[in-house]
PDB file of C-alpha atoms in Angstrom:
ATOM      1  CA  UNK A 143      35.848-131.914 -20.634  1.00 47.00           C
ATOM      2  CA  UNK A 144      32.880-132.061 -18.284  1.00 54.00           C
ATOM      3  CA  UNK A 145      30.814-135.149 -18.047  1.00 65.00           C
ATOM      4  CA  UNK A 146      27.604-135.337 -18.545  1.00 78.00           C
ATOM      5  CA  UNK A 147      25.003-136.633 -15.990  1.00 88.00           C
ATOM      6  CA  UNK A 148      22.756-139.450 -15.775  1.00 94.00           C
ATOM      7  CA  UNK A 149      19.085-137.605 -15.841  1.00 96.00           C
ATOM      8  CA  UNK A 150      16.328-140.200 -14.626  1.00 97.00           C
ATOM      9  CA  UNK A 151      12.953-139.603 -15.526  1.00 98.00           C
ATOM     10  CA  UNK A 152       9.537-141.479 -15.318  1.00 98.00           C
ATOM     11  CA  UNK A 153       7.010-141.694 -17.904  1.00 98.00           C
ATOM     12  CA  UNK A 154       3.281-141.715 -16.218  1.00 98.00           C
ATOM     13  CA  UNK A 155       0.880-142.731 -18.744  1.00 96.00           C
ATOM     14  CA  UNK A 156      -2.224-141.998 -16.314  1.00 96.00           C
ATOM     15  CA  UNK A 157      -5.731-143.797 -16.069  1.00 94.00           C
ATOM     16  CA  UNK A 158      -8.214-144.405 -13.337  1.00 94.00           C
ATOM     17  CA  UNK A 159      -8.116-148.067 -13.648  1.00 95.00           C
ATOM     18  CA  UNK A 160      -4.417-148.443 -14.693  1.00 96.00           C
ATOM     19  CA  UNK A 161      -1.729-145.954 -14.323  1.00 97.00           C
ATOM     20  CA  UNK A 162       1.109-147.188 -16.434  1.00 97.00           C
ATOM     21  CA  UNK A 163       4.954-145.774 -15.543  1.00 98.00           C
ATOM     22  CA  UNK A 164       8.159-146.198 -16.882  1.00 98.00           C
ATOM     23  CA  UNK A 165      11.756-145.208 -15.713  1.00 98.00           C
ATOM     24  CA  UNK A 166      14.080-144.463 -17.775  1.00 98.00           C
ATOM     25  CA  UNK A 167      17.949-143.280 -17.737  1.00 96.00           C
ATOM     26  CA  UNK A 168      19.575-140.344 -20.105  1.00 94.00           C
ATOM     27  CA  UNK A 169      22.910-139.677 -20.532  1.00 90.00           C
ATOM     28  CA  UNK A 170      23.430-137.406 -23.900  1.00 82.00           C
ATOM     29  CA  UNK A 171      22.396-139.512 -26.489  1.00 82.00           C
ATOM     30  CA  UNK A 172      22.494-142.441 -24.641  1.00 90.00           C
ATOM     31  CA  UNK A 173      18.609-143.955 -23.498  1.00 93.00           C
ATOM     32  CA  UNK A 174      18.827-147.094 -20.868  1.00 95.00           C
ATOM     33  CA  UNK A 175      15.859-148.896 -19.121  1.00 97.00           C
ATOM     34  CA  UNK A 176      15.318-148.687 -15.310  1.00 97.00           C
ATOM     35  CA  UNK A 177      11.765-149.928 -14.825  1.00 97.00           C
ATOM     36  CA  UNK A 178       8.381-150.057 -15.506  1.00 97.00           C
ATOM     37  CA  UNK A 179       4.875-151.329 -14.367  1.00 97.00           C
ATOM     38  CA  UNK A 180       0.979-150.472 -13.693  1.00 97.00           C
ATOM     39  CA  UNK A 181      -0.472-149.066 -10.478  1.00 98.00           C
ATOM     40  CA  UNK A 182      -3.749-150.137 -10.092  1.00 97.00           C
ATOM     41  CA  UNK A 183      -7.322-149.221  -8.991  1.00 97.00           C
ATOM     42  CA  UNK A 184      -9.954-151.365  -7.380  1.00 97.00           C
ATOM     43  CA  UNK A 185     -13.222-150.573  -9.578  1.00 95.00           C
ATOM     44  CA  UNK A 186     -15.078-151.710  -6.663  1.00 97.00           C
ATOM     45  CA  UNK A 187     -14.681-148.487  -4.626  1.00 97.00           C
ATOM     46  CA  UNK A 188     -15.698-145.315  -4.392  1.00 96.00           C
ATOM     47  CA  UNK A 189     -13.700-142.574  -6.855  1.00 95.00           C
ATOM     48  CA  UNK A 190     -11.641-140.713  -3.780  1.00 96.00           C
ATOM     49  CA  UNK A 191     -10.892-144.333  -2.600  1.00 97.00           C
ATOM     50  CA  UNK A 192      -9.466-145.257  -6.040  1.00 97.00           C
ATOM     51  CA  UNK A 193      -7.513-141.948  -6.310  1.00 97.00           C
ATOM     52  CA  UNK A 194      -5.742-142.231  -3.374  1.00 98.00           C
ATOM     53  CA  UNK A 195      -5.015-146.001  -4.598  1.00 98.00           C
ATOM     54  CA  UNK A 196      -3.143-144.626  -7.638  1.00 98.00           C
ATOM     55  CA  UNK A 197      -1.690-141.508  -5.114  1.00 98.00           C
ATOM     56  CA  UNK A 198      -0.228-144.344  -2.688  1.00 98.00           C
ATOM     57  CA  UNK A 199       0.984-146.592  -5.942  1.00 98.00           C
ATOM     58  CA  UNK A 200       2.755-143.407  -7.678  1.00 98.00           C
ATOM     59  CA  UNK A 201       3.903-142.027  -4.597  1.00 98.00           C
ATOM     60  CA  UNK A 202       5.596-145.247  -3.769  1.00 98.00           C
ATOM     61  CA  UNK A 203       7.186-145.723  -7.161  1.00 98.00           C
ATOM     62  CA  UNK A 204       8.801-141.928  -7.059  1.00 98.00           C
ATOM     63  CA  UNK A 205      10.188-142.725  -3.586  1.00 98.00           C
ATOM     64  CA  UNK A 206      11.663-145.609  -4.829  1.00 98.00           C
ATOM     65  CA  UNK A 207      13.138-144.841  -8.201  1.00 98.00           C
ATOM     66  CA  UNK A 208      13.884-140.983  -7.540  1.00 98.00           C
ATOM     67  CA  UNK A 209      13.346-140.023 -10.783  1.00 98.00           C
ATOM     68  CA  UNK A 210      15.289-136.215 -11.681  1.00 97.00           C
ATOM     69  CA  UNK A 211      11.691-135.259 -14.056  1.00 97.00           C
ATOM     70  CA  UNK A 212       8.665-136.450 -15.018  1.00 98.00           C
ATOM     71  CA  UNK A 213       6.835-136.563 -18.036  1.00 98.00           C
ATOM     72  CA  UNK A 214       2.818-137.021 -18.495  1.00 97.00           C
ATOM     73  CA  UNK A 215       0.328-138.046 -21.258  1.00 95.00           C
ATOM     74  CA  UNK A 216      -2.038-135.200 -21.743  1.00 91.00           C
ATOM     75  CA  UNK A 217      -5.659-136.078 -21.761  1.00 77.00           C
ATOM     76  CA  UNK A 218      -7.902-136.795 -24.822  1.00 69.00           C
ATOM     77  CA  UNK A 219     -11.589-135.712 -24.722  1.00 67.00           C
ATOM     78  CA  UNK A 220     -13.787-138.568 -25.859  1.00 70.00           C
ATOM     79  CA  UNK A 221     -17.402-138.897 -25.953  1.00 76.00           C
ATOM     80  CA  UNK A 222     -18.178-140.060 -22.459  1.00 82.00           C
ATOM     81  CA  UNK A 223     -18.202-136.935 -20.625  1.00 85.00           C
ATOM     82  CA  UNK A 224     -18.252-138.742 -17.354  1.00 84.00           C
ATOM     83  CA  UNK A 225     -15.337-140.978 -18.384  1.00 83.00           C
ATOM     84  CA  UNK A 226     -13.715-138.009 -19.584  1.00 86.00           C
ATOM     85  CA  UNK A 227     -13.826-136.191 -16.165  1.00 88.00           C
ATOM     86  CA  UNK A 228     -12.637-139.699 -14.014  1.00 87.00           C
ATOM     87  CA  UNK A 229      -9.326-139.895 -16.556  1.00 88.00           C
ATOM     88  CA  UNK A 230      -8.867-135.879 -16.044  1.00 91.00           C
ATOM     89  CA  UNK A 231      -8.978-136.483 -12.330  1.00 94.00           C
ATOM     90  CA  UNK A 232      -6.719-139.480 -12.551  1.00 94.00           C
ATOM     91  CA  UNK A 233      -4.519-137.535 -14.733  1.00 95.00           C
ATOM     92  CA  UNK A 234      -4.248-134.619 -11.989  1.00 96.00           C
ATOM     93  CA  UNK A 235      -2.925-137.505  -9.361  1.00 97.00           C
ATOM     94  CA  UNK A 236      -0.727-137.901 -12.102  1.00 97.00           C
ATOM     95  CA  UNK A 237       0.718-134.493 -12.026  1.00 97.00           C
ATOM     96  CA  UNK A 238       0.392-133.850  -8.439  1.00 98.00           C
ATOM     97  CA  UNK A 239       2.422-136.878  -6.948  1.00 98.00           C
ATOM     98  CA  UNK A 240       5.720-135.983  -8.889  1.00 98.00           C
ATOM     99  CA  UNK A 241       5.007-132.368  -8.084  1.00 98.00           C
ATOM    100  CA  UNK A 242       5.240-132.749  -4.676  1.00 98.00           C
ATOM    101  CA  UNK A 243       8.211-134.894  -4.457  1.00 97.00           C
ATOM    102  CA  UNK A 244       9.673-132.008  -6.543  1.00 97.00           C
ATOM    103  CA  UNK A 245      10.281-132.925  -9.775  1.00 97.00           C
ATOM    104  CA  UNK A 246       9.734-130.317 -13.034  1.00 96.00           C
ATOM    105  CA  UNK A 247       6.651-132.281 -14.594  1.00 97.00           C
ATOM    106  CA  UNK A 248       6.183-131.820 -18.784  1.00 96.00           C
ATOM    107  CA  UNK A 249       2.868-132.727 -20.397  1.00 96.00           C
ATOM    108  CA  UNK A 250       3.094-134.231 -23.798  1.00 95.00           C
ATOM    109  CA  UNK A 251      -0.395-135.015 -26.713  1.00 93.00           C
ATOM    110  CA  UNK A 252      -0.106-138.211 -27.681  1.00 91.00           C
ATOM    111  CA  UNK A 253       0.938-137.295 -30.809  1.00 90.00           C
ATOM    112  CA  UNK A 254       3.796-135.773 -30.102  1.00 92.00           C
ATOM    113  CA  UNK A 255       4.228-139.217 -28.228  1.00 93.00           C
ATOM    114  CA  UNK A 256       3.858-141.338 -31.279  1.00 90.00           C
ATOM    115  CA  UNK A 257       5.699-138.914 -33.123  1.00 90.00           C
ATOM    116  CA  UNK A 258       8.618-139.217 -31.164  1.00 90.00           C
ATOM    117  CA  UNK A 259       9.021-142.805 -30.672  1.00 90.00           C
ATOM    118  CA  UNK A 260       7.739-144.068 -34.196  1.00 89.00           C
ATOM    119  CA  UNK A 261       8.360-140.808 -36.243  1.00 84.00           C
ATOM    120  CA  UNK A 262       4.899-139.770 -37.056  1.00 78.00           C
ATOM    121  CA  UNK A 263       1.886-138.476 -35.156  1.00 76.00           C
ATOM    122  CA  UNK A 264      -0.567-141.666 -35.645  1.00 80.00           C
ATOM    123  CA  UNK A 265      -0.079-144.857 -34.981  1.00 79.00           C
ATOM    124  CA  UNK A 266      -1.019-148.342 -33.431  1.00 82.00           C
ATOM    125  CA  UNK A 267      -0.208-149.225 -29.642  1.00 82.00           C
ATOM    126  CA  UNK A 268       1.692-152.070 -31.616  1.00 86.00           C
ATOM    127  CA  UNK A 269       3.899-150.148 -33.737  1.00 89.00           C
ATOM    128  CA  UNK A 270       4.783-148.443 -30.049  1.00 88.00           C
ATOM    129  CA  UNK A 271       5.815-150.991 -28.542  1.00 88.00           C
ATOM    130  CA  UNK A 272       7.586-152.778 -30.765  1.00 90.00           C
ATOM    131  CA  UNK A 273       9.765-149.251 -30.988  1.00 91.00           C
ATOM    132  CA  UNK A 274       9.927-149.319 -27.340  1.00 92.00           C
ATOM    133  CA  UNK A 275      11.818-152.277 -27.881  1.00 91.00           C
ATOM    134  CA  UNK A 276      13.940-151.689 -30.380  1.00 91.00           C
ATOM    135  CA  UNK A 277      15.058-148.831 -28.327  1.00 91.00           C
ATOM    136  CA  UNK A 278      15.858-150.016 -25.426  1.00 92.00           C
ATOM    137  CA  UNK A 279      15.877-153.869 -25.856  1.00 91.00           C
ATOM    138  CA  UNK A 280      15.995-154.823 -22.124  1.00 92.00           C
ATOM    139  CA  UNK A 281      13.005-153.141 -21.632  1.00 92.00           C
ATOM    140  CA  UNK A 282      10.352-155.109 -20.014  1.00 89.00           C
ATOM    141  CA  UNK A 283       6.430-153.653 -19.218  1.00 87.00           C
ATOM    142  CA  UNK A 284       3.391-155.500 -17.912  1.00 86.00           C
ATOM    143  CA  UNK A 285       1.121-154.322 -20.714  1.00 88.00           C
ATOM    144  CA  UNK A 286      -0.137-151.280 -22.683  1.00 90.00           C
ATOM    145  CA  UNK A 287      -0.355-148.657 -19.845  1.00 94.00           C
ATOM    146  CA  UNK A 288       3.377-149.335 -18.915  1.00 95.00           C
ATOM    147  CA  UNK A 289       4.758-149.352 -22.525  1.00 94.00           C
ATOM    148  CA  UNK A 290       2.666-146.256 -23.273  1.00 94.00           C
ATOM    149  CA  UNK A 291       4.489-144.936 -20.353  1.00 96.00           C
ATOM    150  CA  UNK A 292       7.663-146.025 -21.258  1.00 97.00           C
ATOM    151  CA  UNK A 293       7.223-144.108 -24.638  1.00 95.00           C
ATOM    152  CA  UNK A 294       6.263-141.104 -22.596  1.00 97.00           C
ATOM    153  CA  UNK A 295       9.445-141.131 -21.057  1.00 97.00           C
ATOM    154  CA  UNK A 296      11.563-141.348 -24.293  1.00 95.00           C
ATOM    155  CA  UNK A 297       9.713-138.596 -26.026  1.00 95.00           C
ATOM    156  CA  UNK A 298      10.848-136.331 -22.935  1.00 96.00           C
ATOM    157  CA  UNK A 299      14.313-137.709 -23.364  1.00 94.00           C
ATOM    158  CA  UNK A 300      14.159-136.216 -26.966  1.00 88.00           C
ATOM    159  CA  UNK A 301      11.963-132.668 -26.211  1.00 87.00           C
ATOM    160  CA  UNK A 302      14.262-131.790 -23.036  1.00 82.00           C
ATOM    161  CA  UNK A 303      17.827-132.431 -25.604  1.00 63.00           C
ATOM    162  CA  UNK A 304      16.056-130.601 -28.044  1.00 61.00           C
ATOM    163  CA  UNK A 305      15.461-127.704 -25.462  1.00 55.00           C
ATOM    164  CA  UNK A 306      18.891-128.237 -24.334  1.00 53.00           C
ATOM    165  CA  UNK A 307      20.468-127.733 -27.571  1.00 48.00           C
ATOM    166  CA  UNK A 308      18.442-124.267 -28.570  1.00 47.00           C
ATOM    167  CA  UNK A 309      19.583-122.376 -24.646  1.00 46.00           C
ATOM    168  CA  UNK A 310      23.278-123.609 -25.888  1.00 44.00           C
ATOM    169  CA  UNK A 311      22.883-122.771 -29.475  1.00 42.00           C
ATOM    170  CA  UNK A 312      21.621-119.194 -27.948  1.00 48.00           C
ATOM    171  CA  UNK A 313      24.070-118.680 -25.319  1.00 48.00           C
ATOM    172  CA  UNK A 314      27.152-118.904 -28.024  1.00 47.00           C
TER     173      UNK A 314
END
C-alpha cells in the first residue's frame, strides 16, 4: 500500500495593511498546524513602497516554510472604489509571490471559505475562529488576518481532496 504524502500549503488572506498567512500540513484526512502570522505595511509610505513591504514579508515566509500550494481569498468589491483597487493590488502580490516560487495558487470567495470551515456560506469572523480551533487545536494566529488565513488554508485542504477523489472516481 502506498503512503500518502504530507502536502503543505499556506493560506494568504491578503490586505494592504495586513496580509494574514497560515501554514498548514495535509496528509489524507489528517489537517495539522505549521504556522501562522501577519505581514505588515507601513501606512506611512507611498503604495509601491508598501507593496514591496508585503512582497519582501510573503516572499520571506514561502522561503521559509516551502509550502507544496497556495491558496488565496478572492477579493470583495465594496463601496470605496479607491480602497477597492489598493486591496486588488495587494491581493495580486498575493498571487504573484507564491507564483514565482512555483507553487499551483487556487483562489477561493469567502463564502466558500466560511462554508468550508463552519458549514455554511455566512458567518461571523468569531464563529471562524473558534472552528479554526477546534480543528486544529494547537493552532495559534496573531489576529483576524492570520486566522482568516488559516481558514483559507483548510478550505483548500477540503476543495483539492474533493478534486482528488472525482480524477480517482473517473479513472476506475
Amino acid at each position: 500500500m502506498l503512503q500518502e504524502r504530507t502536502i503543505r500549503i499556506i493560506g494568504i488572506d491578503p490586505g494592504l495593511r495586513r496580509t494574514g498567512w497560515g501554514v498548514v500540513e495535509t496528509v489524507g484526512n489528517s489537517l495539522r498546524f505549521v504556522a501562522s502570522g501577519t505581514v505588515t505595511s507601513d501606512a506611512k509610505m507611498d503604495l509601491a513602497s508598501r507593496l514591496r513591504q508585503l512582497y519582501d514579508g510573503l516572499s520571506a515566509v514561502i522561503h521559509h516554510h516551502q509550502p507544496d500550494e497556495a491558496a488565496v481569498e478572492q477579493t470583495f468589491v465594496n463601496k470605496d472604489a479607491v480602497a477597492t483597487l489598493k486591496l486588488g493590488q495587494a491581493r495580486g502580490i498575493a498571487l504573484l509571490v507564491p507564483a514565482l516560487a512555483g507553487l499551483p495558487v487556487a483562489e477561493y470567495a469567502p463564502n466558500a471559505v466560511k462554508k468550508a470551515v463552519i458549514g455554511v456560506g455566512h458567518g461571523e469572523k468569531a464563529q471562524i475562529h473558534m472552528m479554526v480551533k477546534v480543528l486544529m487545536p494547537r493552532a495559534t494566529f496573531d489576529g483576524d488576518d492570520a486566522a482568516d488565513a488559516l481558514a483559507i488554508a483548510i478550505c483548500h485542504t477540503h476543495h483539492r481532496q474533493s478534486a482528488q477523489a472525482r480524477a480517482a472516481f473517473a479513472g476506475l
